Structure formats: structure tokens, C-alpha cells
């Protein structure tokens, strides 16, 4: 599904790394630099302008999962 976020609002994304006792549970958050959203190192997404974007969480071993976010005016 698509997550809807209003421009000017924020959303906290979370990622679960398995197993729970993983040696390096770090996750890196990323999104395209198209100005629709920004995402910080903790997964906090800020809606900047209307559009659709994919935000990706990548674990230290290279596995990733993405979500689609639609920002509305």
C-alpha cells in the first residue's frame, strides 16, 4: 500500500532487524533527492512538497525494504 503524508507533517518509520540479537542491527534510511520528502537517520520522514516517493531502509548486510509515500498539499 501507499502511505499518505500531508506536506509540512512528519511520520516516523521503523525497521525491525532479525534476528533480534543481530551483530550489527544498524539501518540506513534513504530516498531520492527530488524534494518530495526528507528522511533522517532515525527514519523520520518530513513531507516537503506534493508527490510520490519511495523511502528505503537498508540493513548492514545489504537487505532492504521500501515503502511508497504520497505527499499531499
C-alpha positions in Angstrom: 0.0 0.0 0.0 0.8 3.7 -0.1 1.3 5.8 3.0 -0.2 9.3 2.7 1.5 12.2 4.4 0.5 15.9 4.3 3.0 18.5 3.3 4.6 20.0 6.4 3.9 16.9 8.5 6.2 14.2 9.7 6.0 10.4 10.0 8.2 8.1 12.0 9.1 4.9 10.1 10.6 1.9 11.9 12.5 -1.1 10.7 12.8 -4.4 12.5 16.1 -6.2 12.1 16.1 -10.0 12.6 17.3 -11.9 14.4 16.9 -9.7 17.5 20.5 -10.4 18.5 22.0 -9.4 15.1 25.7 -8.5 15.3 25.0 -5.1 13.6 21.4 -4.0 13.8 22.1 -0.7 12.1 19.7 0.5 9.4 20.3 3.3 6.8 17.3 5.3 5.5 17.3 6.8 2.0 15.1 8.4 -0.5 15.6 10.2 -3.9 16.7 13.8 -3.7 13.7 15.0 -5.6 12.4 17.3 -2.8 9.2 15.4 -2.1 10.4 14.2 1.4 13.4 14.2 3.5 14.3 11.3 5.8 16.7 11.4 8.7 19.0 8.7 10.2 16.2 7.6 12.6 13.6 7.1 9.9 11.7 10.3 10.5 10.1 11.4 7.2 9.1 15.1 6.5 6.7 15.9 3.8 8.2 18.8 1.7 6.1 19.0 -1.5 3.3 17.1 -3.2 4.4 14.0 -5.0 5.1 10.3 -4.7 8.4 8.9 -3.5 10.0 5.6 -2.3 11.8 5.5 1.1 14.1 2.6 1.7 15.6 1.0 4.8 18.8 -0.9 4.2 20.4 -3.2 6.8 24.2 -3.5 7.3 24.2 -6.8 5.3 22.5 -5.1 2.3 19.0 -6.4 2.7 16.4 -3.7 2.1 12.7 -2.9 2.3 10.9 0.1 0.7 7.6 1.9 1.3 5.9 4.3 -1.1 4.8 7.7 0.4 2.4 10.1 -1.2 2.7 13.6 0.0 -0.4 15.7 -0.4 -0.8 19.5 -0.3 
